[in-house]
mmCIF file of C-alpha atoms and ligand atoms in Angstrom:
data_model
loop_
_atom_site.group_PDB
_atom_site.id
_atom_site.type_symbol
_atom_site.label_atom_id
_atom_site.label_comp_id
_atom_site.label_asym_id
_atom_site.label_seq_id
_atom_site.Cartn_x
_atom_site.Cartn_y
_atom_site.Cartn_z
ATOM 1 C CA MET A 1 -0.388 16.130 -17.027
ATOM 2 C CA THR A 2 -1.202 20.607 -16.320
ATOM 3 C CA HIS A 3 -2.575 20.386 -20.313
ATOM 4 C CA SER A 4 -4.648 17.279 -19.642
ATOM 5 C CA PRO A 5 -8.262 17.049 -19.014
ATOM 6 C CA LEU A 6 -7.536 15.044 -15.506
ATOM 7 C CA SER A 7 -5.827 18.742 -14.164
ATOM 8 C CA ARG A 8 -9.154 19.678 -13.405
ATOM 9 C CA PHE A 9 -10.221 17.153 -10.542
ATOM 10 C CA ILE A 10 -6.605 16.332 -9.700
ATOM 11 C CA ASP A 11 -3.619 19.408 -7.940
ATOM 12 C CA ILE A 12 -0.109 18.159 -8.134
ATOM 13 C CA ALA A 13 2.262 19.270 -5.173
ATOM 14 C CA PRO A 14 4.696 22.485 -7.029
ATOM 15 C CA GLU A 15 7.642 19.622 -6.009
ATOM 16 C CA VAL A 16 6.103 16.398 -7.176
ATOM 17 C CA GLN A 17 5.291 18.670 -10.155
ATOM 18 C CA GLU A 18 9.229 19.457 -11.098
ATOM 19 C CA ALA A 19 10.128 16.142 -10.297
ATOM 20 C CA LEU A 20 8.086 14.697 -12.565
ATOM 21 C CA THR A 21 8.681 17.306 -15.702
ATOM 22 C CA GLN A 22 12.574 16.193 -15.275
ATOM 23 C CA ALA A 23 11.632 12.549 -15.388
ATOM 24 C CA GLY A 24 12.746 12.559 -11.711
ATOM 25 C CA PRO A 25 11.800 10.078 -8.995
ATOM 26 C CA VAL A 26 9.247 10.349 -7.749
ATOM 27 C CA VAL A 27 7.500 7.635 -4.572
ATOM 28 C CA ALA A 28 2.979 8.060 -4.465
ATOM 29 C CA LEU A 29 2.386 7.007 -1.079
ATOM 30 C CA GLU A 30 -1.288 5.994 0.239
ATOM 31 C CA SER A 31 -3.689 7.045 3.273
ATOM 32 C CA THR A 32 -6.062 4.628 4.247
ATOM 33 C CA ILE A 33 -2.759 3.474 6.225
ATOM 34 C CA ILE A 34 -3.130 7.158 7.858
ATOM 35 C CA THR A 35 -6.743 7.087 8.462
ATOM 36 C CA HIS A 36 -7.640 3.465 8.661
ATOM 37 C CA GLY A 37 -4.632 1.762 9.126
ATOM 38 C CA MET A 38 -2.522 3.128 12.142
ATOM 39 C CA PRO A 39 -3.825 5.203 15.729
ATOM 40 C CA TYR A 40 -3.145 9.058 15.826
ATOM 41 C CA PRO A 41 -0.826 9.727 16.937
ATOM 42 C CA GLN A 42 1.353 6.956 15.226
ATOM 43 C CA ASN A 43 -0.506 7.792 11.436
ATOM 44 C CA VAL A 44 1.481 11.182 11.508
ATOM 45 C CA GLU A 45 4.739 11.068 12.686
ATOM 46 C CA THR A 46 4.557 7.474 10.609
ATOM 47 C CA ALA A 47 3.406 9.114 7.122
ATOM 48 C CA ARG A 48 6.350 12.188 8.062
ATOM 49 C CA ALA A 49 8.943 10.354 8.482
ATOM 50 C CA VAL A 50 7.965 8.100 5.307
ATOM 51 C CA GLU A 51 8.368 10.996 3.369
ATOM 52 C CA GLY A 52 11.499 11.750 4.474
ATOM 53 C CA ILE A 53 12.659 8.501 3.611
ATOM 54 C CA VAL A 54 11.793 9.036 0.494
ATOM 55 C CA ARG A 55 13.517 12.224 0.597
ATOM 56 C CA GLU A 56 16.986 10.705 2.015
ATOM 57 C CA ASN A 57 16.827 8.271 -0.696
ATOM 58 C CA GLY A 58 16.650 10.655 -3.817
ATOM 59 C CA ALA A 59 13.511 10.677 -4.780
ATOM 60 C CA VAL A 60 10.374 13.396 -4.212
ATOM 61 C CA PRO A 61 7.159 11.478 -2.216
ATOM 62 C CA ALA A 62 4.146 11.873 -3.050
ATOM 63 C CA THR A 63 1.011 10.961 -0.411
ATOM 64 C CA ILE A 64 -2.345 10.486 -1.698
ATOM 65 C CA ALA A 65 -5.374 11.538 -0.907
ATOM 66 C CA VAL A 66 -8.945 13.144 -1.758
ATOM 67 C CA ILE A 67 -9.848 16.100 -0.330
ATOM 68 C CA GLY A 68 -13.233 17.993 -0.322
ATOM 69 C CA GLY A 69 -13.253 16.726 -3.388
ATOM 70 C CA ARG A 70 -9.988 17.105 -5.267
ATOM 71 C CA ILE A 71 -7.673 14.620 -5.686
ATOM 72 C CA LYS A 72 -4.593 15.389 -3.700
ATOM 73 C CA VAL A 73 -0.961 14.177 -5.151
ATOM 74 C CA GLY A 74 1.491 15.866 -2.193
ATOM 75 C CA LEU A 75 0.235 16.494 0.729
ATOM 76 C CA SER A 76 0.607 19.364 2.446
ATOM 77 C CA GLU A 77 2.093 19.476 5.786
ATOM 78 C CA THR A 78 -1.722 20.914 6.838
ATOM 79 C CA ASP A 79 -3.142 18.372 5.161
ATOM 80 C CA LEU A 80 -1.339 15.412 6.653
ATOM 81 C CA ASP A 81 -2.437 16.784 10.319
ATOM 82 C CA TRP A 82 -5.579 17.427 9.733
ATOM 83 C CA LEU A 83 -5.919 13.725 8.050
ATOM 84 C CA GLY A 84 -4.290 12.077 10.837
ATOM 85 C CA THR A 85 -7.169 13.345 13.494
ATOM 86 C CA ALA A 86 -10.663 14.222 10.867
ATOM 87 C CA ARG A 87 -13.505 12.572 11.029
ATOM 88 C CA ASP A 88 -15.838 11.179 7.876
ATOM 89 C CA VAL A 89 -12.687 10.630 6.009
ATOM 90 C CA MET A 90 -14.194 7.683 3.243
ATOM 91 C CA LYS A 91 -12.387 4.367 2.510
ATOM 92 C CA LEU A 92 -11.749 4.579 -1.529
ATOM 93 C CA SER A 93 -10.876 2.159 -3.726
ATOM 94 C CA ARG A 94 -11.589 1.941 -7.561
ATOM 95 C CA ALA A 95 -15.430 1.776 -6.880
ATOM 96 C CA ASP A 96 -15.548 4.948 -4.587
ATOM 97 C CA LEU A 97 -13.619 7.440 -6.211
ATOM 98 C CA PRO A 98 -15.671 8.498 -8.995
ATOM 99 C CA TYR A 99 -17.947 9.835 -5.718
ATOM 100 C CA ALA A 100 -15.408 11.041 -3.612
ATOM 101 C CA VAL A 101 -14.558 13.535 -6.177
ATOM 102 C CA SER A 102 -17.931 13.858 -7.333
ATOM 103 C CA THR A 103 -20.350 14.703 -4.648
ATOM 104 C CA GLY A 104 -16.720 16.887 -2.734
ATOM 105 C CA ARG A 105 -16.132 14.428 -0.237
ATOM 106 C CA HIS A 106 -13.157 13.164 1.516
ATOM 107 C CA GLY A 107 -11.432 10.283 1.239
ATOM 108 C CA ALA A 108 -8.150 8.103 2.407
ATOM 109 C CA THR A 109 -6.834 6.442 -0.664
ATOM 110 C CA THR A 110 -6.176 1.954 -0.261
ATOM 111 C CA VAL A 111 -3.409 0.938 -2.691
ATOM 112 C CA ALA A 112 -5.955 0.465 -5.103
ATOM 113 C CA ALA A 113 -7.304 3.887 -5.612
ATOM 114 C CA THR A 114 -3.665 5.157 -5.045
ATOM 115 C CA MET A 115 -2.214 3.332 -7.955
ATOM 116 C CA ILE A 116 -4.808 5.530 -10.029
ATOM 117 C CA CYS A 117 -3.838 8.617 -8.357
ATOM 118 C CA ALA A 118 -1.299 8.134 -9.062
ATOM 119 C CA THR A 119 -1.534 7.169 -12.896
ATOM 120 C CA MET A 120 -3.361 9.577 -13.409
ATOM 121 C CA ALA A 121 -0.219 11.923 -12.391
ATOM 122 C CA GLY A 122 2.219 10.151 -13.960
ATOM 123 C CA VAL A 123 3.825 8.603 -10.638
ATOM 124 C CA ARG A 124 5.273 4.881 -11.511
ATOM 125 C CA VAL A 125 6.418 3.697 -8.067
ATOM 126 C CA PHE A 126 4.744 3.437 -4.522
ATOM 127 C CA ALA A 127 5.415 2.041 -1.296
ATOM 128 C CA THR A 128 2.699 1.297 1.258
ATOM 129 C CA GLY A 129 3.179 -1.580 4.250
ATOM 130 C CA GLY A 130 1.095 -4.461 2.834
ATOM 131 C CA ILE A 131 -1.391 -4.756 -0.040
ATOM 132 C CA GLY A 132 -5.878 -6.103 0.689
ATOM 133 C CA GLY A 133 -5.691 -9.656 -1.039
ATOM 134 C CA VAL A 134 -8.630 -12.372 -0.328
ATOM 135 C CA HIS A 135 -10.064 -12.927 2.071
ATOM 136 C CA ARG A 136 -10.196 -15.604 4.293
ATOM 137 C CA GLY A 137 -13.740 -17.322 3.860
ATOM 138 C CA VAL A 138 -13.459 -16.101 0.355
ATOM 139 C CA GLU A 139 -15.962 -18.898 -0.595
ATOM 140 C CA ALA A 140 -18.374 -17.553 1.103
ATOM 141 C CA THR A 141 -17.995 -13.716 1.249
ATOM 142 C CA MET A 142 -16.539 -13.261 -2.353
ATOM 143 C CA ASP A 143 -14.627 -10.248 -0.649
ATOM 144 C CA ILE A 144 -10.989 -10.523 -2.358
ATOM 145 C CA SER A 145 -10.039 -6.848 -2.217
ATOM 146 C CA ALA A 146 -9.573 -4.217 -5.424
ATOM 147 C CA ASP A 147 -5.756 -3.911 -5.168
ATOM 148 C CA LEU A 148 -5.470 -7.691 -6.717
ATOM 149 C CA ASP A 149 -7.574 -6.554 -9.081
ATOM 150 C CA GLU A 150 -5.379 -2.723 -9.778
ATOM 151 C CA LEU A 151 -2.754 -4.466 -10.000
ATOM 152 C CA ALA A 152 -3.519 -6.334 -12.878
ATOM 153 C CA ARG A 153 -4.842 -3.517 -14.859
ATOM 154 C CA THR A 154 -3.101 -0.529 -13.518
ATOM 155 C CA PRO A 155 1.131 0.251 -14.846
ATOM 156 C CA VAL A 156 2.323 0.952 -11.349
ATOM 157 C CA THR A 157 5.206 -0.941 -9.132
ATOM 158 C CA VAL A 158 4.141 -1.434 -5.835
ATOM 159 C CA VAL A 159 6.489 -2.273 -2.695
ATOM 160 C CA CYS A 160 5.066 -3.611 0.075
ATOM 161 C CA ALA A 161 6.206 -6.272 3.153
ATOM 162 C CA GLY A 162 3.909 -8.756 1.070
ATOM 163 C CA ALA A 163 0.174 -9.398 2.500
ATOM 164 C CA LYS A 164 -0.922 -9.978 5.543
ATOM 165 C CA ALA A 165 -1.623 -13.525 7.228
ATOM 166 C CA ILE A 166 -5.270 -12.480 8.573
ATOM 167 C CA LEU A 167 -5.558 -12.612 3.991
ATOM 168 C CA ASP A 168 -5.636 -16.560 2.792
ATOM 169 C CA LEU A 169 -2.326 -16.041 0.894
ATOM 170 C CA PRO A 170 -1.998 -19.377 -0.920
ATOM 171 C CA ARG A 171 -5.333 -17.816 -2.778
ATOM 172 C CA THR A 172 -3.745 -14.198 -2.610
ATOM 173 C CA LEU A 173 -0.650 -15.734 -5.232
ATOM 174 C CA GLU A 174 -3.321 -17.491 -7.185
ATOM 175 C CA TYR A 175 -5.176 -15.047 -7.746
ATOM 176 C CA LEU A 176 -2.227 -12.289 -8.780
ATOM 177 C CA GLU A 177 -1.200 -15.233 -11.183
ATOM 178 C CA THR A 178 -3.833 -15.377 -13.148
ATOM 179 C CA ARG A 179 -4.334 -12.236 -13.486
ATOM 180 C CA GLY A 180 -0.588 -11.739 -14.587
ATOM 181 C CA VAL A 181 0.931 -9.863 -12.129
ATOM 182 C CA PRO A 182 4.481 -10.400 -11.642
ATOM 183 C CA VAL A 183 5.461 -10.587 -7.951
ATOM 184 C CA VAL A 184 8.533 -10.510 -7.213
ATOM 185 C CA GLY A 185 10.597 -11.582 -4.032
ATOM 186 C CA TYR A 186 13.086 -8.283 -3.039
ATOM 187 C CA ARG A 187 16.532 -10.799 -2.079
ATOM 188 C CA THR A 188 13.876 -13.691 -0.400
ATOM 189 C CA ASP A 189 12.964 -16.464 -1.901
ATOM 190 C CA ARG A 190 10.189 -16.514 0.532
ATOM 191 C CA PHE A 191 6.825 -15.042 0.263
ATOM 192 C CA PRO A 192 6.611 -12.400 3.440
ATOM 193 C CA ALA A 193 3.812 -12.145 5.853
ATOM 194 C CA PHE A 194 4.229 -8.604 6.378
ATOM 195 C CA TRP A 195 4.748 -9.237 10.254
ATOM 196 C CA SER A 196 7.054 -11.790 9.490
ATOM 197 C CA ARG A 197 9.465 -11.890 7.121
ATOM 198 C CA ALA A 198 8.323 -15.899 5.124
ATOM 199 C CA SER A 199 4.956 -17.598 5.133
ATOM 200 C CA GLU A 200 5.130 -20.964 4.002
ATOM 201 C CA LEU A 201 4.466 -20.304 0.268
ATOM 202 C CA PRO A 202 7.668 -19.573 -2.072
ATOM 203 C CA ALA A 203 7.905 -15.775 -3.708
ATOM 204 C CA PRO A 204 7.102 -16.700 -7.630
ATOM 205 C CA LEU A 205 10.110 -14.460 -8.459
ATOM 206 C CA ARG A 206 12.486 -12.955 -6.831
ATOM 207 C CA LEU A 207 15.500 -9.527 -7.891
ATOM 208 C CA ASP A 208 17.895 -8.762 -5.455
ATOM 209 C CA SER A 209 18.615 -5.373 -6.790
ATOM 210 C CA PRO A 210 16.482 -1.927 -7.041
ATOM 211 C CA GLU A 211 18.475 -1.866 -11.279
ATOM 212 C CA ALA A 212 17.030 -5.259 -11.500
ATOM 213 C CA ILE A 213 13.546 -4.303 -10.649
ATOM 214 C CA ALA A 214 13.803 -1.343 -12.596
ATOM 215 C CA GLY A 215 14.866 -3.258 -15.507
ATOM 216 C CA LEU A 216 11.780 -5.494 -15.010
ATOM 217 C CA VAL A 217 9.691 -2.775 -14.854
ATOM 218 C CA ASP A 218 10.550 -1.503 -17.870
ATOM 219 C CA THR A 219 10.938 -4.536 -20.416
ATOM 220 C CA LYS A 220 7.493 -5.282 -19.055
ATOM 221 C CA ARG A 221 6.107 -1.595 -20.504
ATOM 222 C CA ALA A 222 8.639 -2.262 -23.208
ATOM 223 C CA LEU A 223 6.891 -5.237 -24.141
ATOM 224 C CA GLY A 224 3.206 -4.454 -24.236
ATOM 225 C CA LEU A 225 2.041 -5.992 -21.058
ATOM 226 C CA GLU A 226 -0.437 -3.638 -19.154
ATOM 227 C CA GLY A 227 -0.523 -3.800 -14.862
ATOM 228 C CA GLY A 228 1.944 -3.329 -12.399
ATOM 229 C CA VAL A 229 4.517 -5.168 -11.037
ATOM 230 C CA LEU A 230 4.540 -6.053 -7.063
ATOM 231 C CA VAL A 231 8.087 -6.351 -5.227
ATOM 232 C CA ALA A 232 7.568 -7.557 -1.724
ATOM 233 C CA ASN A 233 10.118 -6.777 0.779
ATOM 234 C CA PRO A 234 10.155 -8.842 3.618
ATOM 235 C CA VAL A 235 10.201 -6.803 7.207
ATOM 236 C CA PRO A 236 13.413 -6.133 8.279
ATOM 237 C CA GLU A 237 14.557 -8.907 10.948
ATOM 238 C CA GLU A 238 14.579 -7.115 14.630
ATOM 239 C CA ALA A 239 11.295 -5.620 13.808
ATOM 240 C CA GLU A 240 9.202 -9.092 13.053
ATOM 241 C CA ILE A 241 6.991 -11.046 14.724
ATOM 242 C CA PRO A 242 7.715 -14.941 13.697
ATOM 243 C CA ALA A 243 4.469 -16.283 12.191
ATOM 244 C CA ASP A 244 3.418 -18.658 14.796
ATOM 245 C CA VAL A 245 2.942 -15.686 17.341
ATOM 246 C CA MET A 246 1.292 -14.024 15.330
ATOM 247 C CA LYS A 247 -0.741 -17.205 14.017
ATOM 248 C CA VAL A 248 -2.618 -17.033 17.748
ATOM 249 C CA PHE A 249 -3.339 -13.545 17.781
ATOM 250 C CA ILE A 250 -5.004 -13.680 13.991
ATOM 251 C CA ASP A 251 -7.207 -16.372 14.929
ATOM 252 C CA GLU A 252 -8.703 -15.026 17.634
ATOM 253 C CA ALA A 253 -9.062 -11.573 15.532
ATOM 254 C CA ILE A 254 -10.969 -13.479 12.421
ATOM 255 C CA GLY A 255 -13.053 -14.948 15.394
ATOM 256 C CA GLU A 256 -14.048 -11.560 16.914
ATOM 257 C CA ALA A 257 -14.891 -10.318 13.474
ATOM 258 C CA GLN A 258 -16.588 -13.296 12.355
ATOM 259 C CA ARG A 259 -18.276 -13.004 15.703
ATOM 260 C CA ARG A 260 -19.946 -9.059 15.298
ATOM 261 C CA GLY A 261 -20.092 -9.869 11.748
ATOM 262 C CA VAL A 262 -18.335 -7.048 10.391
ATOM 263 C CA THR A 263 -17.986 -6.697 6.844
ATOM 264 C CA ALA A 264 -16.390 -5.904 4.032
ATOM 265 C CA LYS A 265 -14.424 -2.520 3.760
ATOM 266 C CA ALA A 266 -14.718 -2.960 7.795
ATOM 267 C CA VAL A 267 -12.604 -6.067 7.736
ATOM 268 C CA THR A 268 -8.807 -4.958 7.043
ATOM 269 C CA PRO A 269 -10.009 -1.560 9.475
ATOM 270 C CA PHE A 270 -11.335 -3.836 12.354
ATOM 271 C CA LEU A 271 -8.302 -6.814 12.060
ATOM 272 C CA LEU A 272 -5.470 -3.965 12.382
ATOM 273 C CA SER A 273 -7.286 -2.435 15.350
ATOM 274 C CA ARG A 274 -7.680 -5.499 17.218
ATOM 275 C CA LEU A 275 -4.471 -6.948 16.018
ATOM 276 C CA PHE A 276 -2.860 -3.535 17.752
ATOM 277 C CA GLU A 277 -4.648 -4.341 21.354
ATOM 278 C CA GLU A 278 -3.763 -7.907 21.232
ATOM 279 C CA THR A 279 -0.016 -7.415 20.353
ATOM 280 C CA GLN A 280 0.152 -4.593 22.788
ATOM 281 C CA GLY A 281 0.720 -1.782 20.149
ATOM 282 C CA ARG A 282 3.819 -4.464 19.419
ATOM 283 C CA SER A 283 1.872 -5.305 16.256
ATOM 284 C CA LEU A 284 2.224 -1.718 15.233
ATOM 285 C CA GLU A 285 5.651 -1.033 15.485
ATOM 286 C CA THR A 286 6.260 -3.763 13.079
ATOM 287 C CA ASN A 287 4.179 -2.020 11.208
ATOM 288 C CA ILE A 288 6.099 1.059 10.972
ATOM 289 C CA ALA A 289 9.203 -0.804 10.766
ATOM 290 C CA LEU A 290 7.773 -2.007 7.772
ATOM 291 C CA VAL A 291 6.436 1.117 6.121
ATOM 292 C CA LYS A 292 9.935 3.047 6.569
ATOM 293 C CA ASN A 293 11.370 0.118 4.963
ATOM 294 C CA ASN A 294 9.618 -0.651 1.727
ATOM 295 C CA ALA A 295 9.981 3.559 1.155
ATOM 296 C CA ASP A 296 13.475 3.050 1.055
ATOM 297 C CA LEU A 297 13.354 0.715 -1.351
ATOM 298 C CA ALA A 298 10.330 2.050 -3.788
ATOM 299 C CA ALA A 299 12.958 5.371 -3.510
ATOM 300 C CA ARG A 300 15.978 3.372 -5.076
ATOM 301 C CA VAL A 301 13.671 1.242 -7.755
ATOM 302 C CA ALA A 302 11.977 5.073 -8.149
ATOM 303 C CA GLY A 303 15.805 6.434 -9.227
ATOM 304 C CA ALA A 304 16.507 3.292 -10.462
ATOM 305 C CA LEU A 305 13.678 3.641 -13.619
ATOM 306 C CA SER A 306 14.161 7.803 -13.627
ATOM 307 C CA ARG A 307 17.613 6.497 -14.508
ATOM 308 C CA ALA A 308 17.114 3.769 -16.524
ATOM 309 C CA THR A 309 14.241 5.615 -19.009
ATOM 310 C CA GLY A 310 14.276 9.273 -18.392
HETATM 311 N N1 PSU B 1 -2.459 -3.972 4.956
HETATM 312 C C1 PSU B 1 -1.990 -2.175 5.708
HETATM 313 N N2 PSU B 1 -2.107 -1.916 6.370
HETATM 314 C C2 PSU B 1 -3.360 -1.253 5.525
HETATM 315 C C3 PSU B 1 -4.307 -1.311 4.117
HETATM 316 C C4 PSU B 1 -3.266 -2.805 3.818
HETATM 317 O O1 PSU B 1 -1.264 -3.041 7.027
HETATM 318 O O2 PSU B 1 -4.160 0.119 6.112
HETATM 319 C C5 PSU B 1 -5.093 -0.810 3.635
HETATM 320 C C6 PSU B 1 -4.860 -0.978 2.240
HETATM 321 O O3 PSU B 1 -4.900 1.102 1.904
HETATM 322 C C7 PSU B 1 -5.220 -1.071 1.542
HETATM 323 C C8 PSU B 1 -6.298 -1.888 2.207
HETATM 324 O O4 PSU B 1 -5.174 -1.401 -0.257
HETATM 325 O O5 PSU B 1 -6.410 -1.465 3.633
HETATM 326 C C9 PSU B 1 -7.036 -2.711 1.610
HETATM 327 O O6 PSU B 1 -8.466 -2.711 2.412
HETATM 328 P P1 PSU B 1 -9.579 -4.203 1.507
HETATM 329 O O7 PSU B 1 -9.026 -5.114 2.237
HETATM 330 O O8 PSU B 1 -10.992 -3.481 2.267
HETATM 331 O O9 PSU B 1 -9.943 -3.891 0.053
HETATM 332 MN MN1 MN B 2 -12.753 -6.383 1.038
#
């Protein structure tokens, strides 16, 4: 990386660079969840706690964002604090990343952009909350998150809690299958629905240990198959909100988004903040618990991958 032409755009934190040089375990973390996914101060508290969990599990955390046009892989304490309340931070997906860099803007990376930046730095495992997907009403809007195509092309293992039921889950899984993305339920036969441990859909594949996941990832790479792997890790039982309870809130939030004409990049942040209000903060508690749970698993997968491949 140090001599790569990309180094003129990227600052890799020293601790992250050291781990990468030794082929040690590193876990990428996204920043859209901080700026557009959770309110302050829970966003910063969670980001810190998640970094702590990655460390406790033997890996180095690398939270990714664009600050003043520089791609940061591994944020300092100061950067993280600043991001928690900063205004004028773009939500960056694949389409926006080069713009933020060329114009010197600040940007929080979505799952798609975090995967891209992680790959530039050589990070292979990434923990998030939920991925973007095919939105309900896609027939009219064509709103399909760029996260899905990124999973098809960029070699990062993304640990998530499934996808939110604000999305069209059957179509999200269909699309991932079409694009050749392995979707693995971790110790579950059901595809998890973010706040809820299970949706009505089966998990396409199932694995029960970090070593088995590392084995799949390494085999996929060795076979020359491009793209990533999606690991769907159900929210811990004590933190879940049952699907039938969430359904009422979700239908209301989607109705409100339609009435207000919310579209494109604003849809996901709008629905999240609306659900936070409707559930009186319970959706946020669940969100925090599942991100922590994903960081824990991602760190162990990164460790297994590092042992398996050196
Ligand atoms: N899911 C969450 N919280 C989030 C997001 C998804 O539970 O904050 C963010 C992620 O950064 C994801 C993005 O990549 O929303 C997807 O946005 P869109 O649907 O506009 O692609
Ligand atoms: Mn979208």
